[in-house]
Amino acid sequence: MKLKPTFYQQSDVVEVTKLLLGKSIFTQFNGALTGGIITEVEAYSGRNDKACHANNGLRTARTATMYNAGGCTYIYLCYGIHHMLNIVTNTEGLADAVLIRAFEPTTGIEQMLERRKQSKLRNSLTAGPGNVGKALGLDFKQHNGLLLTADQIWIEDAPKVAEESIISTTRIGVDYAEEDALKPWRFYIKDSKWISKK
DNA sequence: AATTAGATGTTCT
DNA sequence: GAACATCTAATTA
């Protein structure tokens, strides 16, 4: 059921990003199992992409885990508040990653509502990368670099989403990346209401 | 419905 | 010290 390292280690990040749509992501911390179906993602490449933290081989304490072999997490803190979940892809030394921007909650909804301090289930529970990290209970200090073959966080396989059901647009919040901000590397499932925005 | 302000803390210059 | 792969509540209309 769990996706294998070979899946994440494919060389084309954009391809892996699209393949992740429709798959299910789960976290399990102190007995609480939470997760759902991935509906919105973005690709970031370590080479030739100014929007990526590790562009041009930039290697710092923060970006180090992006250089790991595909199949682990890259979680970082954004705007001092949000813990963003990325999936590291490609082989060791090549810093590519996929940002999980939204998912459709299916498992542990009660637990996720509690983490988000909400009482009613609505789209905003898991729409937007900051909300995804919070709903799944992620913390960049505790969960960065975890292997997806272990039992804390993982992704399970599912049938491929048809090409005609995938919408691609430019990525969100990367205006600083100049011409690379124009790359159509954000993908979401057409007709899903569990996405951050149209 | 659309826009704006404030929160928050780590990273890199 | 500036910037940052953002979210929410409050304000304006």
Tab-separated table of C-alpha atoms (C1' of nucleotides) in Angstrom:
chain	number	residue	atom	x	y	z
A	1	MET	CA	0.000	0.000	0.000
A	2	LYS	CA	2.685	2.536	0.942
A	3	LEU	CA	4.481	4.104	-1.988
A	4	LYS	CA	8.040	2.854	-2.318
A	5	PRO	CA	11.254	4.904	-2.456
A	6	THR	CA	11.546	4.220	-6.196
A	7	PHE	CA	8.350	6.193	-6.731
A	8	TYR	CA	9.817	9.295	-5.099
A	9	GLN	CA	13.182	8.877	-6.749
A	10	GLN	CA	11.946	9.413	-10.285
A	11	SER	CA	13.957	12.167	-11.948
A	12	ASP	CA	11.131	14.435	-13.131
A	13	VAL	CA	9.699	16.353	-10.153
A	14	VAL	CA	6.834	17.748	-12.173
A	15	GLU	CA	5.785	14.235	-13.147
A	16	VAL	CA	5.945	12.965	-9.545
A	17	THR	CA	4.006	16.037	-8.412
A	18	LYS	CA	1.120	15.192	-10.738
A	19	LEU	CA	1.243	11.527	-9.731
A	20	LEU	CA	0.799	12.478	-6.068
A	21	LEU	CA	-2.668	13.870	-6.756
A	22	GLY	CA	-5.315	11.391	-5.606
A	23	LYS	CA	-2.941	9.488	-3.314
A	24	SER	CA	-3.592	9.417	0.430
A	25	ILE	CA	-1.318	10.993	3.001
A	26	PHE	CA	-1.338	9.938	6.660
A	27	THR	CA	0.341	10.894	9.903
A	28	GLN	CA	0.268	8.912	13.108
A	29	PHE	CA	1.575	10.503	16.299
A	30	ASN	CA	0.910	9.107	19.790
A	31	GLY	CA	-1.897	6.946	18.574
A	32	ALA	CA	-3.737	9.592	16.556
A	33	LEU	CA	-4.147	8.613	12.892
A	34	THR	CA	-5.070	11.488	10.574
A	35	GLY	CA	-5.005	12.048	6.831
A	36	GLY	CA	-6.812	12.245	3.510
A	37	ILE	CA	-6.600	12.415	-0.258
A	38	ILE	CA	-4.096	14.833	-1.764
A	39	THR	CA	-5.897	17.387	-3.938
A	40	GLU	CA	-3.424	20.233	-4.512
A	41	VAL	CA	0.354	20.242	-4.941
A	42	GLU	CA	3.271	22.296	-6.282
A	43	ALA	CA	6.634	21.262	-7.737
A	44	TYR	CA	9.949	22.866	-6.757
A	45	SER	CA	13.231	22.061	-8.423
A	46	GLY	CA	16.703	22.584	-7.008
A	47	ARG	CA	18.052	23.474	-10.414
A	48	ASN	CA	16.856	26.313	-12.598
A	49	ASP	CA	14.020	27.391	-10.310
A	50	LYS	CA	14.406	30.591	-8.299
A	51	ALA	CA	11.307	29.796	-6.268
A	52	CYS	CA	13.043	26.807	-4.685
A	53	HIS	CA	14.880	27.278	-1.377
A	54	ALA	CA	17.704	25.084	-2.677
A	55	ASN	CA	18.067	26.654	-6.105
A	56	ASN	CA	21.520	26.560	-7.706
A	57	GLY	CA	22.782	24.061	-5.175
A	58	LEU	CA	22.228	26.396	-2.248
A	59	ARG	CA	22.869	24.208	0.749
A	60	THR	CA	22.126	25.502	4.239
A	61	ALA	CA	20.998	23.975	7.516
A	62	ARG	CA	17.418	24.457	6.404
A	63	THR	CA	17.668	23.058	2.882
A	64	ALA	CA	19.931	20.107	3.742
A	65	THR	CA	17.109	17.560	3.877
A	66	MET	CA	16.028	18.472	0.352
A	67	TYR	CA	19.260	16.912	-0.887
A	68	ASN	CA	18.383	13.553	0.635
A	69	ALA	CA	17.255	10.699	-1.586
A	70	GLY	CA	13.571	10.930	-2.521
A	71	GLY	CA	11.112	9.516	-0.021
A	72	CYS	CA	11.410	11.718	3.062
A	73	THR	CA	9.775	14.896	4.337
A	74	TYR	CA	11.041	18.466	4.092
A	75	ILE	CA	9.189	20.579	6.614
A	76	TYR	CA	10.045	24.205	7.284
A	77	LEU	CA	8.586	27.161	9.119
A	78	CYS	CA	7.118	29.965	7.059
A	79	TYR	CA	6.108	33.427	8.284
A	80	GLY	CA	6.956	32.278	11.802
A	81	ILE	CA	3.683	30.400	12.088
A	82	HIS	CA	3.144	27.808	9.400
A	83	HIS	CA	4.758	24.405	9.171
A	84	MET	CA	4.844	23.501	5.474
A	85	LEU	CA	4.950	19.895	4.358
A	86	ASN	CA	6.995	18.915	1.309
A	87	ILE	CA	7.882	15.526	-0.128
A	88	VAL	CA	11.528	15.176	-1.181
A	89	THR	CA	11.983	13.589	-4.620
A	90	ASN	CA	14.793	12.604	-7.007
A	91	THR	CA	18.067	10.992	-5.960
A	92	GLU	CA	20.540	12.024	-3.294
A	93	GLY	CA	22.257	15.297	-4.136
A	94	LEU	CA	19.414	16.610	-6.334
A	95	ALA	CA	17.177	18.917	-4.289
A	96	ASP	CA	13.668	18.534	-5.673
A	97	ALA	CA	10.472	18.581	-3.613
A	98	VAL	CA	6.697	18.663	-3.811
A	99	LEU	CA	4.690	21.015	-1.598
A	100	ILE	CA	1.410	19.558	-0.322
A	101	ARG	CA	-1.043	22.468	-0.469
A	102	ALA	CA	-4.371	20.787	0.310
A	103	PHE	CA	-6.083	17.455	0.868
A	104	GLU	CA	-9.548	16.036	1.349
A	105	PRO	CA	-9.925	14.884	4.972
A	106	THR	CA	-10.951	11.236	5.310
A	107	THR	CA	-9.323	9.936	8.478
A	108	GLY	CA	-9.187	11.323	12.013
A	109	ILE	CA	-11.395	14.314	11.254
A	110	GLU	CA	-12.203	14.822	14.940
A	111	GLN	CA	-8.516	14.975	15.749
A	112	MET	CA	-7.838	17.462	12.943
A	113	LEU	CA	-10.721	19.708	14.014
A	114	GLU	CA	-9.228	19.778	17.484
A	115	ARG	CA	-5.748	20.679	16.197
A	116	ARG	CA	-7.214	23.489	14.110
A	117	LYS	CA	-9.472	24.589	16.997
A	118	GLN	CA	-12.558	24.373	14.831
A	119	SER	CA	-15.880	22.717	15.481
A	120	LYS	CA	-17.364	22.329	12.012
A	121	LEU	CA	-15.889	20.554	9.026
A	122	ARG	CA	-15.302	22.955	6.162
A	123	ASN	CA	-12.952	23.508	3.286
A	124	SER	CA	-10.547	25.675	5.265
A	125	LEU	CA	-9.696	22.780	7.594
A	126	THR	CA	-7.075	21.470	5.173
A	127	ALA	CA	-6.895	24.055	2.341
A	128	GLY	CA	-3.569	25.878	2.066
A	129	PRO	CA	-0.142	24.567	3.089
A	130	GLY	CA	-0.150	26.177	6.536
A	131	ASN	CA	-3.463	24.528	7.345
A	132	VAL	CA	-2.275	21.169	6.005
A	133	GLY	CA	0.682	21.161	8.385
A	134	LYS	CA	-1.453	22.164	11.324
A	135	ALA	CA	-4.229	19.633	10.635
A	136	LEU	CA	-1.683	16.825	10.355
A	137	GLY	CA	0.002	17.904	13.588
A	138	LEU	CA	3.370	18.595	11.966
A	139	ASP	CA	6.258	20.486	13.529
A	140	PHE	CA	9.337	21.416	11.539
A	141	LYS	CA	11.683	20.618	14.411
A	142	GLN	CA	10.231	17.206	15.133
A	143	HIS	CA	9.201	15.900	11.742
A	144	ASN	CA	11.656	17.278	9.186
A	145	GLY	CA	13.490	14.562	7.244
A	146	LEU	CA	11.320	11.641	8.358
A	147	LEU	CA	11.239	8.677	5.986
A	148	LEU	CA	7.929	7.943	4.300
A	149	THR	CA	8.597	4.224	4.660
A	150	ALA	CA	8.302	4.515	8.463
A	151	ASP	CA	5.128	4.724	10.558
A	152	GLN	CA	4.860	8.388	11.506
A	153	ILE	CA	4.084	9.855	8.104
A	154	TRP	CA	3.519	8.062	4.812
A	155	ILE	CA	1.604	8.060	1.509
A	156	GLU	CA	-0.509	5.194	0.207
A	157	ASP	CA	-0.947	4.346	-3.441
A	158	ALA	CA	-4.169	4.985	-5.378
A	159	PRO	CA	-5.242	4.917	-9.027
A	160	LYS	CA	-3.709	7.629	-11.168
A	161	VAL	CA	-5.811	10.762	-11.672
A	162	ALA	CA	-6.691	11.250	-15.359
A	163	GLU	CA	-4.753	13.977	-17.145
A	164	GLU	CA	-7.979	15.766	-18.107
A	165	SER	CA	-8.946	16.052	-14.418
A	166	ILE	CA	-5.744	17.906	-13.534
A	167	ILE	CA	-5.669	21.693	-13.690
A	168	SER	CA	-2.276	23.396	-13.800
A	169	THR	CA	-1.591	27.025	-12.855
A	170	THR	CA	1.287	29.157	-11.649
A	171	ARG	CA	2.462	28.634	-8.094
A	172	ILE	CA	1.150	30.685	-5.173
A	173	GLY	CA	3.188	33.228	-3.259
A	174	VAL	CA	6.394	33.087	-5.290
A	175	ASP	CA	6.368	36.496	-6.975
A	176	TYR	CA	9.948	37.041	-5.848
A	177	ALA	CA	11.097	34.276	-8.230
A	178	GLU	CA	10.988	36.538	-11.304
A	179	GLU	CA	10.583	34.521	-14.521
A	180	ASP	CA	10.330	31.257	-12.617
A	181	ALA	CA	7.169	32.553	-10.937
A	182	LEU	CA	5.525	31.898	-14.320
A	183	LYS	CA	6.176	28.161	-14.322
A	184	PRO	CA	2.838	26.273	-14.400
A	185	TRP	CA	3.882	23.952	-11.596
A	186	ARG	CA	0.839	24.051	-9.334
A	187	PHE	CA	-1.627	21.244	-9.903
A	188	TYR	CA	-5.034	20.466	-8.433
A	189	ILE	CA	-7.903	18.107	-9.029
A	190	LYS	CA	-10.618	19.626	-11.162
A	191	ASP	CA	-14.006	19.890	-9.441
A	192	SER	CA	-12.606	19.133	-5.998
A	193	LYS	CA	-13.819	21.581	-3.366
A	194	TRP	CA	-10.869	20.670	-1.152
A	195	ILE	CA	-8.410	23.107	-2.719
A	196	SER	CA	-7.080	26.449	-1.486
A	197	LYS	CA	-8.328	28.600	-4.354
A	198	LYS	CA	-9.197	28.642	-8.030
B	1	DA	C1'	-16.873	40.511	-2.073
B	2	DA	C1'	-12.649	42.504	-1.727
B	3	DT	C1'	-8.922	44.515	0.634
B	4	DT	C1'	-5.823	45.190	4.537
B	5	DA	C1'	-3.298	44.548	8.948
B	6	DG	C1'	-1.387	41.886	12.280
B	7	DA	C1'	0.550	37.724	14.036
B	8	DT	C1'	4.842	35.163	14.490
B	9	DG	C1'	9.956	33.186	14.499
B	10	DT	C1'	13.647	31.291	11.729
B	11	DT	C1'	16.831	31.951	8.122
B	12	DC	C1'	20.142	34.252	5.475
B	13	DT	C1'	22.529	38.876	4.152
C	1	DG	C1'	17.552	43.562	9.741
C	2	DA	C1'	14.769	42.020	5.777
C	3	DA	C1'	12.389	38.600	3.829
C	4	DC	C1'	9.635	34.673	3.976
C	5	DA	C1'	6.336	28.612	-0.831
C	6	DT	C1'	0.627	32.126	4.878
C	7	DC	C1'	-3.874	32.563	7.532
C	8	DT	C1'	-7.424	34.936	9.954
C	9	DA	C1'	-10.202	38.499	11.552
C	10	DA	C1'	-11.545	42.943	10.884
C	11	DT	C1'	-12.637	46.532	7.874
C	12	DT	C1'	-14.402	48.670	3.761
C	13	DA	C1'	-17.899	48.633	0.200
